[in-house]
Amino acid sequence: LREYIEEKISKLPRFYDRVMDIEVIVDGEIPDRKIGIVVSVAGHPDFVAEHRSEDLFASFDLCLDRIEKQIRRFKDKVRDRKHHSGGRKESVSE
């Protein structure tokens, strides 16, 4: 499980290069195990995802999908803000 998690987590900075810290938490007893992922990025509160299941691999995959979606959404917002024209439109005449 540890190798699987490390392999998958190592790809997270590919989604957003300002990832500062990644924490994976596995807690609980069989059958009610909980896995959580906390990702810290510069300039934003932590991204958090949790899931409970007997199958830790499936729970981890679900959490990772949620984190990736949160990071993509945040990155899109940042990108849209940077490329906003500022409200004035200039017309081009021929």
PDB file of N, CA and C in Angstrom:
ATOM      1  N   LEU A   1       0.829  -1.192   0.000  1.00  0.00           N
ATOM      2  CA  LEU A   1       0.000   0.000   0.000  1.00  0.00           C
ATOM      3  C   LEU A   1       0.874   1.256   0.000  1.00  0.00           C
ATOM      4  N   ARG A   2       1.929   1.250   0.791  1.00  0.00           N
ATOM      5  CA  ARG A   2       2.819   2.413   0.885  1.00  0.00           C
ATOM      6  C   ARG A   2       3.438   2.743  -0.477  1.00  0.00           C
ATOM      7  N   GLU A   3       3.942   1.729  -1.174  1.00  0.00           N
ATOM      8  CA  GLU A   3       4.549   1.955  -2.493  1.00  0.00           C
ATOM      9  C   GLU A   3       3.522   2.480  -3.482  1.00  0.00           C
ATOM     10  N   TYR A   4       2.317   1.924  -3.440  1.00  0.00           N
ATOM     11  CA  TYR A   4       1.243   2.343  -4.325  1.00  0.00           C
ATOM     12  C   TYR A   4       0.912   3.823  -4.096  1.00  0.00           C
ATOM     13  N   ILE A   5       0.770   4.199  -2.832  1.00  0.00           N
ATOM     14  CA  ILE A   5       0.460   5.586  -2.477  1.00  0.00           C
ATOM     15  C   ILE A   5       1.576   6.520  -2.916  1.00  0.00           C
ATOM     16  N   GLU A   6       2.815   6.160  -2.626  1.00  0.00           N
ATOM     17  CA  GLU A   6       3.938   7.029  -2.994  1.00  0.00           C
ATOM     18  C   GLU A   6       4.035   7.220  -4.505  1.00  0.00           C
ATOM     19  N   GLU A   7       3.780   6.172  -5.255  1.00  0.00           N
ATOM     20  CA  GLU A   7       3.826   6.273  -6.715  1.00  0.00           C
ATOM     21  C   GLU A   7       2.751   7.237  -7.230  1.00  0.00           C
ATOM     22  N   LYS A   8       1.530   7.088  -6.730  1.00  0.00           N
ATOM     23  CA  LYS A   8       0.419   7.926  -7.189  1.00  0.00           C
ATOM     24  C   LYS A   8       0.578   9.376  -6.716  1.00  0.00           C
ATOM     25  N   ILE A   9       0.992   9.561  -5.480  1.00  0.00           N
ATOM     26  CA  ILE A   9       1.139  10.905  -4.914  1.00  0.00           C
ATOM     27  C   ILE A   9       2.248  11.689  -5.617  1.00  0.00           C
ATOM     28  N   SER A  10       3.269  11.005  -6.070  1.00  0.00           N
ATOM     29  CA  SER A  10       4.385  11.704  -6.725  1.00  0.00           C
ATOM     30  C   SER A  10       3.948  12.426  -7.993  1.00  0.00           C
ATOM     31  N   LYS A  11       2.790  12.082  -8.536  1.00  0.00           N
ATOM     32  CA  LYS A  11       2.293  12.715  -9.760  1.00  0.00           C
ATOM     33  C   LYS A  11       1.480  13.981  -9.483  1.00  0.00           C
ATOM     34  N   LEU A  12       1.125  14.255  -8.229  1.00  0.00           N
ATOM     35  CA  LEU A  12       0.302  15.419  -7.910  1.00  0.00           C
ATOM     36  C   LEU A  12       0.927  16.755  -8.312  1.00  0.00           C
ATOM     37  N   PRO A  13       2.220  16.974  -8.091  1.00  0.00           N
ATOM     38  CA  PRO A  13       2.790  18.263  -8.511  1.00  0.00           C
ATOM     39  C   PRO A  13       2.675  18.529 -10.009  1.00  0.00           C
ATOM     40  N   ARG A  14       2.402  17.519 -10.783  1.00  0.00           N
ATOM     41  CA  ARG A  14       2.188  17.702 -12.216  1.00  0.00           C
ATOM     42  C   ARG A  14       0.927  18.536 -12.468  1.00  0.00           C
ATOM     43  N   PHE A  15      -0.058  18.431 -11.578  1.00  0.00           N
ATOM     44  CA  PHE A  15      -1.294  19.189 -11.727  1.00  0.00           C
ATOM     45  C   PHE A  15      -1.117  20.654 -11.337  1.00  0.00           C
ATOM     46  N   TYR A  16      -0.279  20.899 -10.321  1.00  0.00           N
ATOM     47  CA  TYR A  16      -0.054  22.265  -9.853  1.00  0.00           C
ATOM     48  C   TYR A  16       1.332  22.314  -9.236  1.00  0.00           C
ATOM     49  N   ASP A  17       2.177  23.190  -9.746  1.00  0.00           N
ATOM     50  CA  ASP A  17       3.587  23.182  -9.342  1.00  0.00           C
ATOM     51  C   ASP A  17       3.864  23.842  -8.000  1.00  0.00           C
ATOM     52  N   ARG A  18       2.856  24.418  -7.355  1.00  0.00           N
ATOM     53  CA  ARG A  18       3.074  25.078  -6.065  1.00  0.00           C
ATOM     54  C   ARG A  18       2.646  24.205  -4.888  1.00  0.00           C
ATOM     55  N   VAL A  19       2.632  22.886  -5.083  1.00  0.00           N
ATOM     56  CA  VAL A  19       2.321  21.950  -4.002  1.00  0.00           C
ATOM     57  C   VAL A  19       3.487  21.960  -3.023  1.00  0.00           C
ATOM     58  N   MET A  20       3.180  22.247  -1.750  1.00  0.00           N
ATOM     59  CA  MET A  20       4.228  22.334  -0.734  1.00  0.00           C
ATOM     60  C   MET A  20       4.345  21.070   0.111  1.00  0.00           C
ATOM     61  N   ASP A  21       3.201  20.441   0.415  1.00  0.00           N
ATOM     62  CA  ASP A  21       3.225  19.295   1.314  1.00  0.00           C
ATOM     63  C   ASP A  21       2.040  18.386   1.007  1.00  0.00           C
ATOM     64  N   ILE A  22       2.263  17.083   1.108  1.00  0.00           N
ATOM     65  CA  ILE A  22       1.201  16.098   0.894  1.00  0.00           C
ATOM     66  C   ILE A  22       1.231  15.136   2.084  1.00  0.00           C
ATOM     67  N   GLU A  23       0.066  14.948   2.693  1.00  0.00           N
ATOM     68  CA  GLU A  23      -0.040  14.060   3.840  1.00  0.00           C
ATOM     69  C   GLU A  23      -1.150  13.041   3.578  1.00  0.00           C
ATOM     70  N   VAL A  24      -0.831  11.764   3.757  1.00  0.00           N
ATOM     71  CA  VAL A  24      -1.815  10.693   3.608  1.00  0.00           C
ATOM     72  C   VAL A  24      -2.007  10.064   4.987  1.00  0.00           C
ATOM     73  N   ILE A  25      -3.267   9.984   5.418  1.00  0.00           N
ATOM     74  CA  ILE A  25      -3.587   9.479   6.756  1.00  0.00           C
ATOM     75  C   ILE A  25      -4.431   8.215   6.613  1.00  0.00           C
ATOM     76  N   VAL A  26      -3.970   7.119   7.208  1.00  0.00           N
ATOM     77  CA  VAL A  26      -4.730   5.871   7.242  1.00  0.00           C
ATOM     78  C   VAL A  26      -5.066   5.619   8.700  1.00  0.00           C
ATOM     79  N   ASP A  27      -6.375   5.449   8.981  1.00  0.00           N
ATOM     80  CA  ASP A  27      -6.811   5.354  10.364  1.00  0.00           C
ATOM     81  C   ASP A  27      -7.930   4.330  10.487  1.00  0.00           C
ATOM     82  N   GLY A  28      -8.030   3.719  11.645  1.00  0.00           N
ATOM     83  CA  GLY A  28      -9.159   2.840  11.934  1.00  0.00           C
ATOM     84  C   GLY A  28      -8.818   1.375  11.871  1.00  0.00           C
ATOM     85  N   GLU A  29      -9.790   0.594  12.273  1.00  0.00           N
ATOM     86  CA  GLU A  29      -9.676  -0.859  12.308  1.00  0.00           C
ATOM     87  C   GLU A  29     -10.529  -1.464  11.201  1.00  0.00           C
ATOM     88  N   ILE A  30     -10.186  -2.682  10.818  1.00  0.00           N
ATOM     89  CA  ILE A  30     -10.983  -3.406   9.827  1.00  0.00           C
ATOM     90  C   ILE A  30     -12.357  -3.634  10.442  1.00  0.00           C
ATOM     91  N   PRO A  31     -13.466  -3.476   9.822  1.00  0.00           N
ATOM     92  CA  PRO A  31     -13.689  -3.155   8.423  1.00  0.00           C
ATOM     93  C   PRO A  31     -13.883  -1.659   8.152  1.00  0.00           C
ATOM     94  N   ASP A  32     -13.836  -0.840   9.195  1.00  0.00           N
ATOM     95  CA  ASP A  32     -14.157   0.572   9.017  1.00  0.00           C
ATOM     96  C   ASP A  32     -12.884   1.422   8.982  1.00  0.00           C
ATOM     97  N   ARG A  33     -12.103   1.273   7.930  1.00  0.00           N
ATOM     98  CA  ARG A  33     -10.874   2.041   7.782  1.00  0.00           C
ATOM     99  C   ARG A  33     -11.153   3.351   7.067  1.00  0.00           C
ATOM    100  N   LYS A  34     -10.432   4.373   7.487  1.00  0.00           N
ATOM    101  CA  LYS A  34     -10.579   5.674   6.846  1.00  0.00           C
ATOM    102  C   LYS A  34      -9.226   6.089   6.284  1.00  0.00           C
ATOM    103  N   ILE A  35      -9.259   6.646   5.081  1.00  0.00           N
ATOM    104  CA  ILE A  35      -8.047   7.177   4.490  1.00  0.00           C
ATOM    105  C   ILE A  35      -8.331   8.626   4.115  1.00  0.00           C
ATOM    106  N   GLY A  36      -7.350   9.465   4.326  1.00  0.00           N
ATOM    107  CA  GLY A  36      -7.508  10.875   4.007  1.00  0.00           C
ATOM    108  C   GLY A  36      -6.249  11.418   3.362  1.00  0.00           C
ATOM    109  N   ILE A  37      -6.424  12.426   2.533  1.00  0.00           N
ATOM    110  CA  ILE A  37      -5.297  13.092   1.891  1.00  0.00           C
ATOM    111  C   ILE A  37      -5.442  14.589   2.154  1.00  0.00           C
ATOM    112  N   VAL A  38      -4.348  15.202   2.591  1.00  0.00           N
ATOM    113  CA  VAL A  38      -4.306  16.645   2.813  1.00  0.00           C
ATOM    114  C   VAL A  38      -3.154  17.185   1.970  1.00  0.00           C
ATOM    115  N   VAL A  39      -3.472  18.133   1.084  1.00  0.00           N
ATOM    116  CA  VAL A  39      -2.461  18.720   0.207  1.00  0.00           C
ATOM    117  C   VAL A  39      -2.385  20.206   0.495  1.00  0.00           C
ATOM    118  N   SER A  40      -1.178  20.674   0.834  1.00  0.00           N
ATOM    119  CA  SER A  40      -0.945  22.090   1.081  1.00  0.00           C
ATOM    120  C   SER A  40      -0.313  22.709  -0.151  1.00  0.00           C
ATOM    121  N   VAL A  41      -0.888  23.828  -0.606  1.00  0.00           N
ATOM    122  CA  VAL A  41      -0.328  24.564  -1.730  1.00  0.00           C
ATOM    123  C   VAL A  41      -0.159  26.017  -1.314  1.00  0.00           C
ATOM    124  N   ALA A  42       0.744  26.710  -1.979  1.00  0.00           N
ATOM    125  CA  ALA A  42       0.989  28.117  -1.673  1.00  0.00           C
ATOM    126  C   ALA A  42      -0.212  28.948  -2.091  1.00  0.00           C
ATOM    127  N   GLY A  43      -0.662  29.832  -1.204  1.00  0.00           N
ATOM    128  CA  GLY A  43      -1.714  30.773  -1.545  1.00  0.00           C
ATOM    129  C   GLY A  43      -3.125  30.243  -1.503  1.00  0.00           C
ATOM    130  N   HIS A  44      -3.354  29.115  -0.833  1.00  0.00           N
ATOM    131  CA  HIS A  44      -4.698  28.541  -0.775  1.00  0.00           C
ATOM    132  C   HIS A  44      -4.801  27.671   0.477  1.00  0.00           C
ATOM    133  N   PRO A  45      -5.986  27.615   1.100  1.00  0.00           N
ATOM    134  CA  PRO A  45      -6.164  26.662   2.199  1.00  0.00           C
ATOM    135  C   PRO A  45      -5.942  25.232   1.710  1.00  0.00           C
ATOM    136  N   ASP A  46      -5.677  24.333   2.625  1.00  0.00           N
ATOM    137  CA  ASP A  46      -5.399  22.940   2.275  1.00  0.00           C
ATOM    138  C   ASP A  46      -6.561  22.300   1.521  1.00  0.00           C
ATOM    139  N   PHE A  47      -6.213  21.429   0.587  1.00  0.00           N
ATOM    140  CA  PHE A  47      -7.198  20.596  -0.098  1.00  0.00           C
ATOM    141  C   PHE A  47      -7.306  19.304   0.709  1.00  0.00           C
ATOM    142  N   VAL A  48      -8.531  18.870   0.998  1.00  0.00           N
ATOM    143  CA  VAL A  48      -8.739  17.707   1.862  1.00  0.00           C
ATOM    144  C   VAL A  48      -9.765  16.770   1.229  1.00  0.00           C
ATOM    145  N   ALA A  49      -9.480  15.459   1.311  1.00  0.00           N
ATOM    146  CA  ALA A  49     -10.438  14.441   0.876  1.00  0.00           C
ATOM    147  C   ALA A  49     -10.316  13.237   1.805  1.00  0.00           C
ATOM    148  N   GLU A  50     -11.464  12.648   2.162  1.00  0.00           N
ATOM    149  CA  GLU A  50     -11.498  11.474   3.033  1.00  0.00           C
ATOM    150  C   GLU A  50     -12.492  10.468   2.489  1.00  0.00           C
ATOM    151  N   HIS A  51     -12.236   9.196   2.820  1.00  0.00           N
ATOM    152  CA  HIS A  51     -13.172   8.140   2.428  1.00  0.00           C
ATOM    153  C   HIS A  51     -13.005   6.960   3.370  1.00  0.00           C
ATOM    154  N   ARG A  52     -14.125   6.296   3.695  1.00  0.00           N
ATOM    155  CA  ARG A  52     -14.114   5.092   4.539  1.00  0.00           C
ATOM    156  C   ARG A  52     -14.496   3.883   3.696  1.00  0.00           C
ATOM    157  N   SER A  53     -13.736   2.809   3.881  1.00  0.00           N
ATOM    158  CA  SER A  53     -14.030   1.573   3.159  1.00  0.00           C
ATOM    159  C   SER A  53     -13.136   0.457   3.678  1.00  0.00           C
ATOM    160  N   GLU A  54     -13.508  -0.766   3.366  1.00  0.00           N
ATOM    161  CA  GLU A  54     -12.653  -1.899   3.691  1.00  0.00           C
ATOM    162  C   GLU A  54     -11.451  -1.950   2.753  1.00  0.00           C
ATOM    163  N   ASP A  55     -11.656  -1.544   1.520  1.00  0.00           N
ATOM    164  CA  ASP A  55     -10.604  -1.593   0.507  1.00  0.00           C
ATOM    165  C   ASP A  55      -9.841  -0.261   0.488  1.00  0.00           C
ATOM    166  N   LEU A  56      -8.661  -0.258   1.094  1.00  0.00           N
ATOM    167  CA  LEU A  56      -7.881   0.981   1.187  1.00  0.00           C
ATOM    168  C   LEU A  56      -7.393   1.471  -0.165  1.00  0.00           C
ATOM    169  N   PHE A  57      -7.121   0.561  -1.078  1.00  0.00           N
ATOM    170  CA  PHE A  57      -6.664   0.972  -2.410  1.00  0.00           C
ATOM    171  C   PHE A  57      -7.763   1.764  -3.130  1.00  0.00           C
ATOM    172  N   ALA A  58      -8.982   1.246  -3.063  1.00  0.00           N
ATOM    173  CA  ALA A  58     -10.111   1.936  -3.698  1.00  0.00           C
ATOM    174  C   ALA A  58     -10.389   3.265  -3.000  1.00  0.00           C
ATOM    175  N   SER A  59     -10.323   3.284  -1.684  1.00  0.00           N
ATOM    176  CA  SER A  59     -10.535   4.527  -0.939  1.00  0.00           C
ATOM    177  C   SER A  59      -9.489   5.566  -1.296  1.00  0.00           C
ATOM    178  N   PHE A  60      -8.246   5.129  -1.396  1.00  0.00           N
ATOM    179  CA  PHE A  60      -7.175   6.059  -1.762  1.00  0.00           C
ATOM    180  C   PHE A  60      -7.411   6.625  -3.164  1.00  0.00           C
ATOM    181  N   ASP A  61      -7.774   5.757  -4.104  1.00  0.00           N
ATOM    182  CA  ASP A  61      -8.026   6.221  -5.475  1.00  0.00           C
ATOM    183  C   ASP A  61      -9.147   7.260  -5.521  1.00  0.00           C
ATOM    184  N   LEU A  62     -10.225   7.021  -4.761  1.00  0.00           N
ATOM    185  CA  LEU A  62     -11.326   7.982  -4.714  1.00  0.00           C
ATOM    186  C   LEU A  62     -10.866   9.323  -4.130  1.00  0.00           C
ATOM    187  N   CYS A  63     -10.099   9.263  -3.052  1.00  0.00           N
ATOM    188  CA  CYS A  63      -9.588  10.484  -2.441  1.00  0.00           C
ATOM    189  C   CYS A  63      -8.665  11.232  -3.399  1.00  0.00           C
ATOM    190  N   LEU A  64      -7.802  10.510  -4.066  1.00  0.00           N
ATOM    191  CA  LEU A  64      -6.877  11.137  -4.998  1.00  0.00           C
ATOM    192  C   LEU A  64      -7.630  11.798  -6.153  1.00  0.00           C
ATOM    193  N   ASP A  65      -8.671  11.147  -6.646  1.00  0.00           N
ATOM    194  CA  ASP A  65      -9.491  11.750  -7.703  1.00  0.00           C
ATOM    195  C   ASP A  65     -10.120  13.057  -7.225  1.00  0.00           C
ATOM    196  N   ARG A  66     -10.619  13.075  -5.989  1.00  0.00           N
ATOM    197  CA  ARG A  66     -11.229  14.286  -5.435  1.00  0.00           C
ATOM    198  C   ARG A  66     -10.202  15.403  -5.294  1.00  0.00           C
ATOM    199  N   ILE A  67      -9.015  15.062  -4.824  1.00  0.00           N
ATOM    200  CA  ILE A  67      -7.954  16.058  -4.667  1.00  0.00           C
ATOM    201  C   ILE A  67      -7.556  16.623  -6.030  1.00  0.00           C
ATOM    202  N   GLU A  68      -7.378  15.751  -7.012  1.00  0.00           N
ATOM    203  CA  GLU A  68      -7.003  16.210  -8.355  1.00  0.00           C
ATOM    204  C   GLU A  68      -8.063  17.153  -8.917  1.00  0.00           C
ATOM    205  N   LYS A  69      -9.324  16.826  -8.691  1.00  0.00           N
ATOM    206  CA  LYS A  69     -10.414  17.677  -9.172  1.00  0.00           C
ATOM    207  C   LYS A  69     -10.379  19.041  -8.480  1.00  0.00           C
ATOM    208  N   GLN A  70     -10.148  19.055  -7.166  1.00  0.00           N
ATOM    209  CA  GLN A  70     -10.068  20.313  -6.426  1.00  0.00           C
ATOM    210  C   GLN A  70      -8.906  21.171  -6.928  1.00  0.00           C
ATOM    211  N   ILE A  71      -7.758  20.542  -7.145  1.00  0.00           N
ATOM    212  CA  ILE A  71      -6.578  21.279  -7.602  1.00  0.00           C
ATOM    213  C   ILE A  71      -6.802  21.812  -9.014  1.00  0.00           C
ATOM    214  N   ARG A  72      -7.382  20.999  -9.893  1.00  0.00           N
ATOM    215  CA  ARG A  72      -7.660  21.465 -11.263  1.00  0.00           C
ATOM    216  C   ARG A  72      -8.601  22.664 -11.250  1.00  0.00           C
ATOM    217  N   ARG A  73      -9.645  22.600 -10.429  1.00  0.00           N
ATOM    218  CA  ARG A  73     -10.606  23.690 -10.335  1.00  0.00           C
ATOM    219  C   ARG A  73      -9.918  24.967  -9.840  1.00  0.00           C
ATOM    220  N   PHE A  74      -9.078  24.836  -8.827  1.00  0.00           N
ATOM    221  CA  PHE A  74      -8.346  25.985  -8.298  1.00  0.00           C
ATOM    222  C   PHE A  74      -7.392  26.556  -9.343  1.00  0.00           C
ATOM    223  N   LYS A  75      -6.685  25.685 -10.029  1.00  0.00           N
ATOM    224  CA  LYS A  75      -5.738  26.125 -11.054  1.00  0.00           C
ATOM    225  C   LYS A  75      -6.462  26.853 -12.186  1.00  0.00           C
ATOM    226  N   ASP A  76      -7.625  26.355 -12.574  1.00  0.00           N
ATOM    227  CA  ASP A  76      -8.414  27.026 -13.613  1.00  0.00           C
ATOM    228  C   ASP A  76      -8.840  28.422 -13.163  1.00  0.00           C
ATOM    229  N   LYS A  77      -9.249  28.564 -11.903  1.00  0.00           N
ATOM    230  CA  LYS A  77      -9.639  29.878 -11.389  1.00  0.00           C
ATOM    231  C   LYS A  77      -8.461  30.844 -11.415  1.00  0.00           C
ATOM    232  N   VAL A  78      -7.296  30.380 -11.002  1.00  0.00           N
ATOM    233  CA  VAL A  78      -6.102  31.223 -11.006  1.00  0.00           C
ATOM    234  C   VAL A  78      -5.751  31.624 -12.432  1.00  0.00           C
ATOM    235  N   ARG A  79      -5.795  30.689 -13.337  1.00  0.00           N
ATOM    236  CA  ARG A  79      -5.476  30.963 -14.742  1.00  0.00           C
ATOM    237  C   ARG A  79      -6.471  31.959 -15.335  1.00  0.00           C
ATOM    238  N   ASP A  80      -7.763  31.793 -15.041  1.00  0.00           N
ATOM    239  CA  ASP A  80      -8.779  32.702 -15.566  1.00  0.00           C
ATOM    240  C   ASP A  80      -8.588  34.118 -15.026  1.00  0.00           C
ATOM    241  N   ARG A  81      -8.206  34.245 -13.759  1.00  0.00           N
ATOM    242  CA  ARG A  81      -7.967  35.564 -13.171  1.00  0.00           C
ATOM    243  C   ARG A  81      -6.796  36.262 -13.838  1.00  0.00           C
ATOM    244  N   LYS A  82      -5.752  35.521 -14.143  1.00  0.00           N
ATOM    245  CA  LYS A  82      -4.561  36.113 -14.755  1.00  0.00           C
ATOM    246  C   LYS A  82      -4.814  36.555 -16.188  1.00  0.00           C
ATOM    247  N   HIS A  83      -5.712  35.897 -16.883  1.00  0.00           N
ATOM    248  CA  HIS A  83      -5.954  36.195 -18.291  1.00  0.00           C
ATOM    249  C   HIS A  83      -7.182  37.066 -18.507  1.00  0.00           C
ATOM    250  N   HIS A  84      -7.725  37.584 -17.416  1.00  0.00           N
ATOM    251  CA  HIS A  84      -8.892  38.465 -17.536  1.00  0.00           C
ATOM    252  C   HIS A  84      -8.451  39.808 -18.090  1.00  0.00           C
ATOM    253  N   SER A  85      -9.198  40.362 -19.027  1.00  0.00           N
ATOM    254  CA  SER A  85      -8.795  41.586 -19.744  1.00  0.00           C
ATOM    255  C   SER A  85      -8.936  42.857 -18.918  1.00  0.00           C
ATOM    256  N   GLY A  86      -9.575  42.803 -17.773  1.00  0.00           N
ATOM    257  CA  GLY A  86      -9.692  43.968 -16.939  1.00  0.00           C
ATOM    258  C   GLY A  86     -10.968  44.775 -17.194  1.00  0.00           C
ATOM    259  N   GLY A  87     -11.875  44.284 -18.005  1.00  0.00           N
ATOM    260  CA  GLY A  87     -13.147  44.928 -18.186  1.00  0.00           C
ATOM    261  C   GLY A  87     -13.253  45.839 -19.397  1.00  0.00           C
ATOM    262  N   ARG A  88     -12.157  46.365 -19.898  1.00  0.00           N
ATOM    263  CA  ARG A  88     -12.193  47.238 -21.083  1.00  0.00           C
ATOM    264  C   ARG A  88     -11.919  46.427 -22.327  1.00  0.00           C
ATOM    265  N   LYS A  89     -12.756  46.596 -23.303  1.00  0.00           N
ATOM    266  CA  LYS A  89     -12.541  45.914 -24.569  1.00  0.00           C
ATOM    267  C   LYS A  89     -12.158  46.969 -25.607  1.00  0.00           C
ATOM    268  N   GLU A  90     -11.156  46.663 -26.338  1.00  0.00           N
ATOM    269  CA  GLU A  90     -10.734  47.567 -27.407  1.00  0.00           C
ATOM    270  C   GLU A  90     -11.249  47.028 -28.720  1.00  0.00           C
ATOM    271  N   SER A  91     -11.786  47.930 -29.541  1.00  0.00           N
ATOM    272  CA  SER A  91     -12.285  47.479 -30.824  1.00  0.00           C
ATOM    273  C   SER A  91     -11.207  47.674 -31.867  1.00  0.00           C
ATOM    274  N   VAL A  92     -11.198  46.784 -32.799  1.00  0.00           N
ATOM    275  CA  VAL A  92     -10.228  46.825 -33.878  1.00  0.00           C
ATOM    276  C   VAL A  92     -10.959  47.244 -35.149  1.00  0.00           C
ATOM    277  N   SER A  93     -10.524  48.340 -35.746  1.00  0.00           N
ATOM    278  CA  SER A  93     -11.168  48.771 -36.979  1.00  0.00           C
ATOM    279  C   SER A  93     -10.238  48.491 -38.151  1.00  0.00           C
ATOM    280  N   GLU A  94     -10.849  48.159 -39.255  1.00  0.00           N
ATOM    281  CA  GLU A  94     -10.043  47.799 -40.431  1.00  0.00           C
ATOM    282  C   GLU A  94      -9.876  48.946 -41.362  1.00  0.00           C
TER     283      GLU A  94
END
